[in-house]
Coordinates of C-alpha atoms in Angstrom, one line a residue:
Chain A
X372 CA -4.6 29.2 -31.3
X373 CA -1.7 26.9 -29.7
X374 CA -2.6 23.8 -27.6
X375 CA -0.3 22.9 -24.6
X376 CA 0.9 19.1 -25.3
X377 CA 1.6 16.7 -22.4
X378 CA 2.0 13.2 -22.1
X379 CA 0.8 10.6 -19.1
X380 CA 0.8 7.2 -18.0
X381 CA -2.1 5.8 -16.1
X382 CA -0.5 4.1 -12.7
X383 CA -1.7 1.9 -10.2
X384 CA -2.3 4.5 -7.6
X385 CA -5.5 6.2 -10.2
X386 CA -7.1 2.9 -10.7
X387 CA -10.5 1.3 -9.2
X388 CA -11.2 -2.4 -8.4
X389 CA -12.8 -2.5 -12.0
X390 CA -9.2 -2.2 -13.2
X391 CA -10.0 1.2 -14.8
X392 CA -9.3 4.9 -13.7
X393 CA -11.4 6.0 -10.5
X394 CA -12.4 9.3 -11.9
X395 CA -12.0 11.7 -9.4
X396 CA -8.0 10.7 -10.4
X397 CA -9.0 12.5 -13.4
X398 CA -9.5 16.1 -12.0
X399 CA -6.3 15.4 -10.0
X400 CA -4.4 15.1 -13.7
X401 CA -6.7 18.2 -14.5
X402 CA -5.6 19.9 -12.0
X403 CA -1.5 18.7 -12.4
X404 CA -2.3 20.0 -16.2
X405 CA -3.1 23.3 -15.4
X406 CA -0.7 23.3 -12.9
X407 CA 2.1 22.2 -15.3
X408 CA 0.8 25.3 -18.0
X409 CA 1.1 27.9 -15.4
X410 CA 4.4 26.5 -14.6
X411 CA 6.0 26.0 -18.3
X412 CA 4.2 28.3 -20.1
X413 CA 2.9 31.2 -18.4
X414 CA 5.8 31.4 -16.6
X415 CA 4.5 31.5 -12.9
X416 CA 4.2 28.9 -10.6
X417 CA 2.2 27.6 -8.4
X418 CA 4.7 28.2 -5.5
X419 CA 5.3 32.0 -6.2
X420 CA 1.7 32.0 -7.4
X421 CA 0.1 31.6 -3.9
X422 CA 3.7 31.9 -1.7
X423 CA 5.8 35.1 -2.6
X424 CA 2.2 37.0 -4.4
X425 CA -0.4 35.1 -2.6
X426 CA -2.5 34.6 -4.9
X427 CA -4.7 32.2 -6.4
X428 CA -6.7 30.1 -9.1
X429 CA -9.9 28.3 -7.1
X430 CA -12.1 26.2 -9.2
X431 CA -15.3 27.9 -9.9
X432 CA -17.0 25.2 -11.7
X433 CA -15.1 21.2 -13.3
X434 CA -16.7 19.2 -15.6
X435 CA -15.7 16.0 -17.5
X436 CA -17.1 13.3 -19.8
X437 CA -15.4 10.1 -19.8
X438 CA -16.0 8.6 -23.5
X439 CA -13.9 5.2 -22.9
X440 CA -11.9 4.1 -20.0
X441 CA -8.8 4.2 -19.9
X442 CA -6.4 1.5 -18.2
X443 CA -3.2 1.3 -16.1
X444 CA -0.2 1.4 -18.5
X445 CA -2.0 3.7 -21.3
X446 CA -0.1 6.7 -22.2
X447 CA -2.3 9.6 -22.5
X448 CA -2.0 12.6 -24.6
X449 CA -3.6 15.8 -23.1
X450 CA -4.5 18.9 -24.6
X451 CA -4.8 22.1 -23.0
X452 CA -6.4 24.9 -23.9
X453 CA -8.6 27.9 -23.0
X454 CA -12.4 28.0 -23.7
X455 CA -13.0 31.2 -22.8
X456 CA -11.2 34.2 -20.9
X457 CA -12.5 36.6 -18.8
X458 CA -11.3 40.0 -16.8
X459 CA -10.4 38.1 -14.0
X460 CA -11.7 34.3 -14.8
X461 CA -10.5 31.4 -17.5
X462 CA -12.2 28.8 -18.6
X463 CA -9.6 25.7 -19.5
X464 CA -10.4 22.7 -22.0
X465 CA -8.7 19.6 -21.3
X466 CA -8.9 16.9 -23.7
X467 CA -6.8 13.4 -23.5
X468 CA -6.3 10.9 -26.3
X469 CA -5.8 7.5 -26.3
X470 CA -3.9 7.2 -29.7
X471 CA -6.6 9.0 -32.1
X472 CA -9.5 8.3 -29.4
X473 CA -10.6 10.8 -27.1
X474 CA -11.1 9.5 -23.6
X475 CA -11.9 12.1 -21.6
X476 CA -12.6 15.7 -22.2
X477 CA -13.6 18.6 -19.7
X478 CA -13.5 22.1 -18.7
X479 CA -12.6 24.1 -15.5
X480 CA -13.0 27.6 -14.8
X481 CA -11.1 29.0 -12.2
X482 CA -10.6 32.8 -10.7
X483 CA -7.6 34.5 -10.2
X484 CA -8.0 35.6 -6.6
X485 CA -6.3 37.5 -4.0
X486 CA -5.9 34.9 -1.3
X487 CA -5.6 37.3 1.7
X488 CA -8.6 39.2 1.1
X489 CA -10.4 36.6 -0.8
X490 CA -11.2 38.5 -3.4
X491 CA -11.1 38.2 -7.5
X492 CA -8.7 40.2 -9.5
X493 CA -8.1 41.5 -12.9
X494 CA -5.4 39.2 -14.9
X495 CA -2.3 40.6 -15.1
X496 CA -1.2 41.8 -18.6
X497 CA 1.4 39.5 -18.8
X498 CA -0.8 36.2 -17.9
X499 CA -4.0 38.0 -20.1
X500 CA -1.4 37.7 -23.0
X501 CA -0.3 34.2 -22.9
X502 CA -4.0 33.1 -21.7
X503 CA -4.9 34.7 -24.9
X504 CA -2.3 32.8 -27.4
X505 CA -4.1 29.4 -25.9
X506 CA -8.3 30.9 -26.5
X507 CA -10.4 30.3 -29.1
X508 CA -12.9 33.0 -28.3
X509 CA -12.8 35.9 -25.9
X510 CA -15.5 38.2 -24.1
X511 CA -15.9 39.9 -20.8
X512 CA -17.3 38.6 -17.4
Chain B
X856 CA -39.7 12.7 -4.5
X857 CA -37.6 11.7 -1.8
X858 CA -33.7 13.0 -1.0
X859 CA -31.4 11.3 0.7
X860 CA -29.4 13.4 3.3
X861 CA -26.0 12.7 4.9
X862 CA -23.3 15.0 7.2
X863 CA -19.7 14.9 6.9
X864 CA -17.5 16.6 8.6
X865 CA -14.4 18.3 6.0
X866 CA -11.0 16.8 7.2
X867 CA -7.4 17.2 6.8
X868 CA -6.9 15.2 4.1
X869 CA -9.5 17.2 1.9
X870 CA -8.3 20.5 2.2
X871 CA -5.4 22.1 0.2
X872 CA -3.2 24.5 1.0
X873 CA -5.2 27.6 0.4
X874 CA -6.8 25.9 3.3
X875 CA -10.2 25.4 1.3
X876 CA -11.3 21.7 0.5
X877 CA -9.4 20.8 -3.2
X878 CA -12.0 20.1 -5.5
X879 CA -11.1 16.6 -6.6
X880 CA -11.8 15.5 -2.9
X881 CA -15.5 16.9 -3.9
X882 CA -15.7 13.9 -6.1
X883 CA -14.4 11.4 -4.2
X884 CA -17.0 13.1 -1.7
X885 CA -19.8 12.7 -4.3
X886 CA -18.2 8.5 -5.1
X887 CA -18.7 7.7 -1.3
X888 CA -22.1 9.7 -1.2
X889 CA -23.9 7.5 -4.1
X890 CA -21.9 4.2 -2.6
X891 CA -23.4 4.7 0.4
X892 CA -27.0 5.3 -1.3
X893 CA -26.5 2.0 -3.2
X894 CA -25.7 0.5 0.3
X895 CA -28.3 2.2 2.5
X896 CA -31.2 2.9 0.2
X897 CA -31.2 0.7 -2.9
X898 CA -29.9 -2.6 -1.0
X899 CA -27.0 -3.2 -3.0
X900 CA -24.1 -2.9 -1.6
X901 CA -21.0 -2.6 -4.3
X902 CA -19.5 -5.0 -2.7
X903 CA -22.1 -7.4 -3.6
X904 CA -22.7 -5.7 -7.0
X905 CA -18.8 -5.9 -7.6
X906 CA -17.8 -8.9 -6.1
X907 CA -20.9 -11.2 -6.4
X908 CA -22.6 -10.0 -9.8
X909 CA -20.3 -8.7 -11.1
X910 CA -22.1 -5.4 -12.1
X911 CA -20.9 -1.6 -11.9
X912 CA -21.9 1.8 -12.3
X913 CA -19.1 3.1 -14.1
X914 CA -19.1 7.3 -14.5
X915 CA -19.7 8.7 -18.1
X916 CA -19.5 12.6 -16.7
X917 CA -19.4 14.4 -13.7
X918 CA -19.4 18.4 -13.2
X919 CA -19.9 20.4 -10.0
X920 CA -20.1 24.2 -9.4
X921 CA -18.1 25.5 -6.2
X922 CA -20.2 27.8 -4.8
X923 CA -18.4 28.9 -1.5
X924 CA -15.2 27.7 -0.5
X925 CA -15.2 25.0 2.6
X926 CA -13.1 24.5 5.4
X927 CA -11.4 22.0 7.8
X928 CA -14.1 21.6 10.1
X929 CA -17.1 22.8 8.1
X930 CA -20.2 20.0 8.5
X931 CA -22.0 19.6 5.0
X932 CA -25.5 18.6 4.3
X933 CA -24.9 16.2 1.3
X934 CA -28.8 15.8 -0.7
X935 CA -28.7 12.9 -3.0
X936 CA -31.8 12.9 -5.6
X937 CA -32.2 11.3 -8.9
X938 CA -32.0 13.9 -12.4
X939 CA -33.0 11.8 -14.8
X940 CA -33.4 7.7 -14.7
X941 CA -32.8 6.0 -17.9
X942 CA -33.4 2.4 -19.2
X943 CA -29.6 1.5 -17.5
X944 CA -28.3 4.7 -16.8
X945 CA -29.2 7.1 -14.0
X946 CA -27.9 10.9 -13.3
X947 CA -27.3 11.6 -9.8
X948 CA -27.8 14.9 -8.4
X949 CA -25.6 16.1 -5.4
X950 CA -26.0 19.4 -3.2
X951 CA -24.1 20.4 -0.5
X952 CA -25.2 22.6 2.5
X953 CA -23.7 24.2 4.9
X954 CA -26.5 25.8 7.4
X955 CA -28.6 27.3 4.5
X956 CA -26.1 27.8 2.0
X957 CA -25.3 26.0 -1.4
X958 CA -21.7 25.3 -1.1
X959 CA -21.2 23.2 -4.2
X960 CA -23.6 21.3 -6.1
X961 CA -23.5 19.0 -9.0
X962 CA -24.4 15.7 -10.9
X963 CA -23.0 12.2 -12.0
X964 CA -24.3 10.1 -14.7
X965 CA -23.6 6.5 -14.4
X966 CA -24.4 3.5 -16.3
X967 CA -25.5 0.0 -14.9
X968 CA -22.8 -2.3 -16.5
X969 CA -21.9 -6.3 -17.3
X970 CA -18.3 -6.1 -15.5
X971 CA -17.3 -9.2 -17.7
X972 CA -18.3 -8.3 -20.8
X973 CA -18.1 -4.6 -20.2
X974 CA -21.6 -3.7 -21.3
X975 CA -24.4 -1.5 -20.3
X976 CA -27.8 -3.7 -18.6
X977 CA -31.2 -2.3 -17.7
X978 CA -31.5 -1.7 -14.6
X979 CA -33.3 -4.6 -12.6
X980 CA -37.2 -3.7 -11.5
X981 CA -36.1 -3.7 -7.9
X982 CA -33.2 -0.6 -7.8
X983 CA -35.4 1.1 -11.1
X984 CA -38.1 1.3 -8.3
X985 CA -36.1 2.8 -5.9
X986 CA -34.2 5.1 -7.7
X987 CA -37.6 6.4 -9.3
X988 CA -38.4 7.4 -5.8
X989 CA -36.0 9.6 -5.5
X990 CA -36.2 11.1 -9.7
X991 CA -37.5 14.8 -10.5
X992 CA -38.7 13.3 -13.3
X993 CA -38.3 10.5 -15.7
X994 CA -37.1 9.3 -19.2
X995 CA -35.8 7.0 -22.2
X996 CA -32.3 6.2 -22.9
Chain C
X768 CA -5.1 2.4 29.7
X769 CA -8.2 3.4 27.4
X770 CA -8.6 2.7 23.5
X771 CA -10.4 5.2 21.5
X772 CA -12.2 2.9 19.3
X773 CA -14.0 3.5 15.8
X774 CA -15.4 1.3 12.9
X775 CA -14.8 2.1 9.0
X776 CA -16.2 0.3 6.4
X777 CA -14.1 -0.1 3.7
X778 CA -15.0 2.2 0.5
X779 CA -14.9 2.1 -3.2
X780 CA -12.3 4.6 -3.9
X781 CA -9.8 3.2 -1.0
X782 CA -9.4 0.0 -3.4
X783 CA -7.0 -0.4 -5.7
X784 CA -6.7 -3.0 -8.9
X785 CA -6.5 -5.9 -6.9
X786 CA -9.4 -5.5 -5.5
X787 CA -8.0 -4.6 -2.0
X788 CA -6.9 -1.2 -0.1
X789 CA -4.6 0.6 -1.7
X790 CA -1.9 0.9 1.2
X791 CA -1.4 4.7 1.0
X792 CA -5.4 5.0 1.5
X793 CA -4.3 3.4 5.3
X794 CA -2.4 6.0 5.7
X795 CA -5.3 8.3 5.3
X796 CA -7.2 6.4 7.3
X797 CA -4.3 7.0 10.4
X798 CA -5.0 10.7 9.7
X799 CA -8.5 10.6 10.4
X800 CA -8.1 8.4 13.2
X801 CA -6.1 10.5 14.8
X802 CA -8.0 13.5 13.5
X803 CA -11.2 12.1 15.2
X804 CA -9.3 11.6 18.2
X805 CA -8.3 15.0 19.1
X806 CA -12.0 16.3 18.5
X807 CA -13.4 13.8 20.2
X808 CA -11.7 13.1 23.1
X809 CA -8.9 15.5 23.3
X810 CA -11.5 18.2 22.7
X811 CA -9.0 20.4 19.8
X812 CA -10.4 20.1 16.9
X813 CA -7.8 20.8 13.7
X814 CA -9.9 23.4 12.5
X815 CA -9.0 25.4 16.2
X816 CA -5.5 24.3 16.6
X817 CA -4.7 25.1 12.8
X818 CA -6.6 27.9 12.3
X819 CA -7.7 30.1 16.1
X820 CA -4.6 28.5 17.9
X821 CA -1.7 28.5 15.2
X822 CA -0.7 25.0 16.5
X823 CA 0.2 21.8 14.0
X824 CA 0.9 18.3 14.5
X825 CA 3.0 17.6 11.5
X826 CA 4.2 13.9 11.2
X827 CA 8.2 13.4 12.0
X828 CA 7.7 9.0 11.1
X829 CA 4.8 6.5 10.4
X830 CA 4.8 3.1 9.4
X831 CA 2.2 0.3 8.8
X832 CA 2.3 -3.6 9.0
X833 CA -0.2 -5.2 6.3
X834 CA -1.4 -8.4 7.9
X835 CA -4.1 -8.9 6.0
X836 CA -5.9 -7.6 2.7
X837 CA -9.3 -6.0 3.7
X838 CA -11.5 -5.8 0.9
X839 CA -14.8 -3.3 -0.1
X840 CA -17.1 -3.8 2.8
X841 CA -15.4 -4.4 5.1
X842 CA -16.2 -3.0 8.5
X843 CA -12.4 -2.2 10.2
X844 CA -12.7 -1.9 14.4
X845 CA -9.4 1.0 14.7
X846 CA -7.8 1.0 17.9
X847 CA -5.9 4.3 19.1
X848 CA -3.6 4.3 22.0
X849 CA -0.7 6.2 22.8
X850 CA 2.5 4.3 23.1
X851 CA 4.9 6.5 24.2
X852 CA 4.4 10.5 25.1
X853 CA 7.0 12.8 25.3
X854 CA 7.2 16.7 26.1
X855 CA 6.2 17.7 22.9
X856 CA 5.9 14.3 20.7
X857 CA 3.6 11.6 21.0
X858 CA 3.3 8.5 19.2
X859 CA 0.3 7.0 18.2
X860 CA -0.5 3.4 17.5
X861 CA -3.2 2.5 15.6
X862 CA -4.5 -1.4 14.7
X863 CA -7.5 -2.4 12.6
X864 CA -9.5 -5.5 13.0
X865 CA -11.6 -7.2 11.1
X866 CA -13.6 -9.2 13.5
X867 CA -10.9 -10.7 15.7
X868 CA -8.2 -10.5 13.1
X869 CA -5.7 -7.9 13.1
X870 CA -5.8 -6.3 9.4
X871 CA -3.2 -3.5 9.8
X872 CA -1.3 -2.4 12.6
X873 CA 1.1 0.4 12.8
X874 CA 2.5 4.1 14.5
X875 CA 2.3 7.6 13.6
X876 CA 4.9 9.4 15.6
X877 CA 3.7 13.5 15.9
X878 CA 5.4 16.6 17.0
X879 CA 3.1 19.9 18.3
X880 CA 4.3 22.3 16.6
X881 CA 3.5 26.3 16.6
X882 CA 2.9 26.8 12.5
X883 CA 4.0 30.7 13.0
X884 CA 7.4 30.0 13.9
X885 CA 7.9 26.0 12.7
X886 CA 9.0 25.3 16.3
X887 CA 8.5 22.5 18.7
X888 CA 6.0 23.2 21.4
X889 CA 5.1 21.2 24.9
X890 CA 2.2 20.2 25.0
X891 CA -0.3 22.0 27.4
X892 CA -1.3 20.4 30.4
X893 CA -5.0 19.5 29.7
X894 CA -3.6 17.7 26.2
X895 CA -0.9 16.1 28.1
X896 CA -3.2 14.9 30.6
X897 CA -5.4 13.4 27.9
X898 CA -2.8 12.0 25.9
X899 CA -1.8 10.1 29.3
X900 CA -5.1 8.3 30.0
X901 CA -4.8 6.3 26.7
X902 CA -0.7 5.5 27.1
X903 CA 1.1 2.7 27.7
X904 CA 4.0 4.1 28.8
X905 CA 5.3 7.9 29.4
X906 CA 8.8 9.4 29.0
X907 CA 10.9 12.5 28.2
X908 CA 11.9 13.4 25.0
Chain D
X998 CA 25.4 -1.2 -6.0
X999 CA 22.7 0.7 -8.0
X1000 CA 20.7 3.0 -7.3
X1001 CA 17.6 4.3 -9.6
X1002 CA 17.3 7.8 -9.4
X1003 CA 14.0 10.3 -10.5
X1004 CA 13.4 13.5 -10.1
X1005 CA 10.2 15.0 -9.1
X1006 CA 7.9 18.6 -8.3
X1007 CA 5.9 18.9 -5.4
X1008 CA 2.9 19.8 -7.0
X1009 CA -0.4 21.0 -5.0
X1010 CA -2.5 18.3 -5.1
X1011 CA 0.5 16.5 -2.8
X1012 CA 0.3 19.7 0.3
X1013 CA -2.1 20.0 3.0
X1014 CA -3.4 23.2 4.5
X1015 CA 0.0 23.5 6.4
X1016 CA 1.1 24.1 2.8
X1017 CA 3.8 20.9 3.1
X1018 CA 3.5 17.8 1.6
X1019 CA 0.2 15.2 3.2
X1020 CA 2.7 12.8 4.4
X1021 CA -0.1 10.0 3.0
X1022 CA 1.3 11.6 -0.7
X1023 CA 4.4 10.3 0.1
X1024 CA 3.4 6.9 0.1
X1025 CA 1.7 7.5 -2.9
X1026 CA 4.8 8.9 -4.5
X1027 CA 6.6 5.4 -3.2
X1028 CA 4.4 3.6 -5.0
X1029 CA 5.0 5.4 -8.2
X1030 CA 8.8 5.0 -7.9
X1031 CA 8.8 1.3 -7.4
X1032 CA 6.0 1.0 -10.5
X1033 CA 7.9 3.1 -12.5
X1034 CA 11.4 0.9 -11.4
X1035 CA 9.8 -2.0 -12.1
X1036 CA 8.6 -0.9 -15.8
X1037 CA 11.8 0.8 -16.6
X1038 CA 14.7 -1.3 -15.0
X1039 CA 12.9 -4.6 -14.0
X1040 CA 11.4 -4.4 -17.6
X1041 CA 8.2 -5.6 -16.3
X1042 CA 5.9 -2.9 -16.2
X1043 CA 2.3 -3.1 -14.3
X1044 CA 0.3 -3.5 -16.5
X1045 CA 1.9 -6.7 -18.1
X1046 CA 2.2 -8.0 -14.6
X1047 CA -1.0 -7.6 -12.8
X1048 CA -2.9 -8.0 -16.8
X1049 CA -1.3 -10.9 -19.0
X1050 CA 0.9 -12.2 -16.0
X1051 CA -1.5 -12.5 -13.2
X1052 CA 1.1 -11.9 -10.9
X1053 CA 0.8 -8.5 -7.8
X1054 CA 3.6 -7.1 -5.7
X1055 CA 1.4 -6.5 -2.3
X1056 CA 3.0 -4.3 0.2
X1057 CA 3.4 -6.3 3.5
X1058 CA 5.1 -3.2 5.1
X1059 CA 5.9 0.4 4.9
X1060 CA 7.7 2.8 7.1
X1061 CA 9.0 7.1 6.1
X1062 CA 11.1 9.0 8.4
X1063 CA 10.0 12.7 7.7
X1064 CA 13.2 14.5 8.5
X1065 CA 12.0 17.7 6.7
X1066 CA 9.2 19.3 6.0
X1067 CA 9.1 19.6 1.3
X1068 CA 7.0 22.4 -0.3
X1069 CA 4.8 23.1 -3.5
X1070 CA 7.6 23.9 -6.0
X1071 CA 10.3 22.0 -4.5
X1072 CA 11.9 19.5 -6.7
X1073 CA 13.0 16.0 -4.6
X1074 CA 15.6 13.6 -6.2
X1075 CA 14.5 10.0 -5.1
X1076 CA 16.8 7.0 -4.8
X1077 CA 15.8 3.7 -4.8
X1078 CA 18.0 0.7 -3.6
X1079 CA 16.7 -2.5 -1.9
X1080 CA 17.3 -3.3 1.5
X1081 CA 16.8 -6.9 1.0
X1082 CA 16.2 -9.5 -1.1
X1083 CA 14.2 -12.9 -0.4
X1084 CA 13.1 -16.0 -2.1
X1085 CA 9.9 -14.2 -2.9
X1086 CA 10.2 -10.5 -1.1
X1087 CA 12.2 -7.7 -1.5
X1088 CA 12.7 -4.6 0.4
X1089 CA 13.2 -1.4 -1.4
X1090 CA 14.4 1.8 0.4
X1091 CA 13.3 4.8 -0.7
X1092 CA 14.9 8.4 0.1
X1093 CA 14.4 11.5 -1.5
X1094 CA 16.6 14.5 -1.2
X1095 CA 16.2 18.3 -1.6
X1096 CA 19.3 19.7 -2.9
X1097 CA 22.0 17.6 -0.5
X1098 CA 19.6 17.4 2.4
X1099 CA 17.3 14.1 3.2
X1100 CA 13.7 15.0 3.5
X1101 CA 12.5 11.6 3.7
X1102 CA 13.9 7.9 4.1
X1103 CA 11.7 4.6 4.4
X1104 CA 10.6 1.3 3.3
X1105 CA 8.4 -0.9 1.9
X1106 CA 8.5 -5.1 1.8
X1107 CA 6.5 -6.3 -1.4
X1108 CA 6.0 -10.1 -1.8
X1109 CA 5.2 -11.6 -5.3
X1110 CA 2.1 -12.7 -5.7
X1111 CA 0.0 -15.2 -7.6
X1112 CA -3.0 -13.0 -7.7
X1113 CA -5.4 -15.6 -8.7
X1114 CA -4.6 -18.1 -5.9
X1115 CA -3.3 -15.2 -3.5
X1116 CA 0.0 -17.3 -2.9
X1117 CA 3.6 -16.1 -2.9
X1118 CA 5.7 -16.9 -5.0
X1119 CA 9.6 -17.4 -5.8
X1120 CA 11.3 -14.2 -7.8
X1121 CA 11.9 -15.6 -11.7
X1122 CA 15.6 -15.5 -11.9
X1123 CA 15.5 -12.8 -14.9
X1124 CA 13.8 -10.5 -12.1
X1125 CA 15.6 -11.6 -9.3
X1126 CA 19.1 -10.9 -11.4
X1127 CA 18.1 -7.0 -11.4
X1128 CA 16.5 -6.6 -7.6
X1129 CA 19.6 -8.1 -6.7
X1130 CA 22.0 -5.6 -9.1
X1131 CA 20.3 -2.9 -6.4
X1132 CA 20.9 -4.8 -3.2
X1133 CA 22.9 -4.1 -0.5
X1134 CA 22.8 -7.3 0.7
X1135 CA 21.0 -10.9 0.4
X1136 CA 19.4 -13.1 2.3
X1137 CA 16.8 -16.2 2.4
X1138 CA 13.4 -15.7 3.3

């Protein structure tokens, strides 16, 4: 199973008069994350994604536990990978580490959709595939 | 058990360009919901609890389902109850309706906190009693 | 001339590490304000004029003086008047007081657009007309 | 004359339901351009600044021309010069391009800060030395 590496610093804009992230700043780097995977790795953007083939990947469910707080100027390391995969849903791990420490770590599950009729599709091959090199485990919907 | 209820109306700024509300707006959503229960039920505004004591209720998770997709326009019924009440932390429980329907629902657990020396406090008698008002059911830490 | 007033009190997650609002959180708050204004008193809501009526009022400037910091809990009075109207623009300015003391003042200069075709659009005469009662001073474009 | 240059996606979190860039994201993406200039050309990054140093760079301005609407997927070059430079102020413009064509221009005065005592203060000559390597012209305050 591979693990999609990438690299952050905490900046002024994500953090909360305690001097800490505001965590709802946290499933906006979620979301970049994933964003960034489809990008490099799966090889389809976000902008063809819902422009040229309008479709989709809404959040079905987000979770996160935040073990230690993390601070303006600390350069996290994020992991991505997949939890689960399903015909037409995916289930996305996101860890970030503080040097050795893990600071936050969370899941998302999100549907691949068809954004003009609003309705849920089967993964393409090609994305199944690549979804697949990142899973630990997989099973049906 | 009591709930606390509040409407808000989705806006602009919340909603992505799939034209549903992006889910990390839900938490900032679910931040101005308990802030606002701190303020209006419990008596503590966090700008007293910030500023003048010094005290927080920093987030150790978060999750939410997405139920049903919201749109610009859409007025939620936001229910605020109490999951579980510990000795200093407490996990909120957040529902949002709109008319009869569940349209995402989810819970934040937060622990009462010495800002200056960053560690966890009981909760004082005063906002334990209030927040037990509003608890399913109650527990140890 | 009218004002379309409305008071804000200053949240958690609008404050940045210094304890005050983070500037692009006014910005925010200059899209609501204005948000409010056209369901309120203009009477087209965004979720009609983006979504029934195909209509948009994308930004073409904005800018914002920062008088003074405003802090968590702090109830803002904003002030909305138009100062200059054209055929199919319309510049709003907006100022924010905390009691008598101007906290931010600043214009957001729109252009009603039709979304379908990204093209300029005069406004109708019952918007116009609107628009008028809360201007300073009207010209052509 | 300098200019600092960086290279960046639209990404989704940034685009409202019109599916272009929340022009309140821009600001954002100001701020991260002047933090990130300050860390990697001033040599005084955030962290050390508003932590160890006690010192803040509050925005006492801001102002973006939106001469283009930019999409998810497009990549915008920003250039950052400064405007002006005072005793204890500076003025950064900011413009970001897509390919050869401006999409936005604007803004923002900053004043150093003594955040403890909330009191400007004079530019050390080490910082002042770089702002002014990036000026177009000088002036006193």
């Amino acid at each position: 199973m591979k693990r999609f590496h990438q690299t952050q610093e905490i900046t002024f804009r994500q953090c909360d008069p305690a001097g800490i992230v505001f965590y709802p700043r946290y499933f906006e780097m979620m979301n970049d994350a994933i964003e960034r995977f489809f990008r490099d790795i799966v090889g389809w953007p976000y902008r063809q994604m819902h422009g040229t083939d309008r479709r989709g990947v809404p959040a079905v469910s987000a979770n996160m536990e935040f073990m230690m707080p993390a601070r303006l100027g600390d350069w996290l390391d994020w992991q991505l990978s997949v939890d689960r995969l399903g015909r037409s849903s995916a289930t996305f791990r996101l860890e970030a580490y503080l040097d050795e420490t893990a600071v936050v770590s969370g899941c998302k599950t999100i549907v691949h959709t068809d954004l003009d009729r609003m309705k849920s599709l089967p993964w393409t091959a090609e994305v199944r595939s690549v979804l697949s090199d990142y899973c630990h485990a997989e099973g049906g919907e």
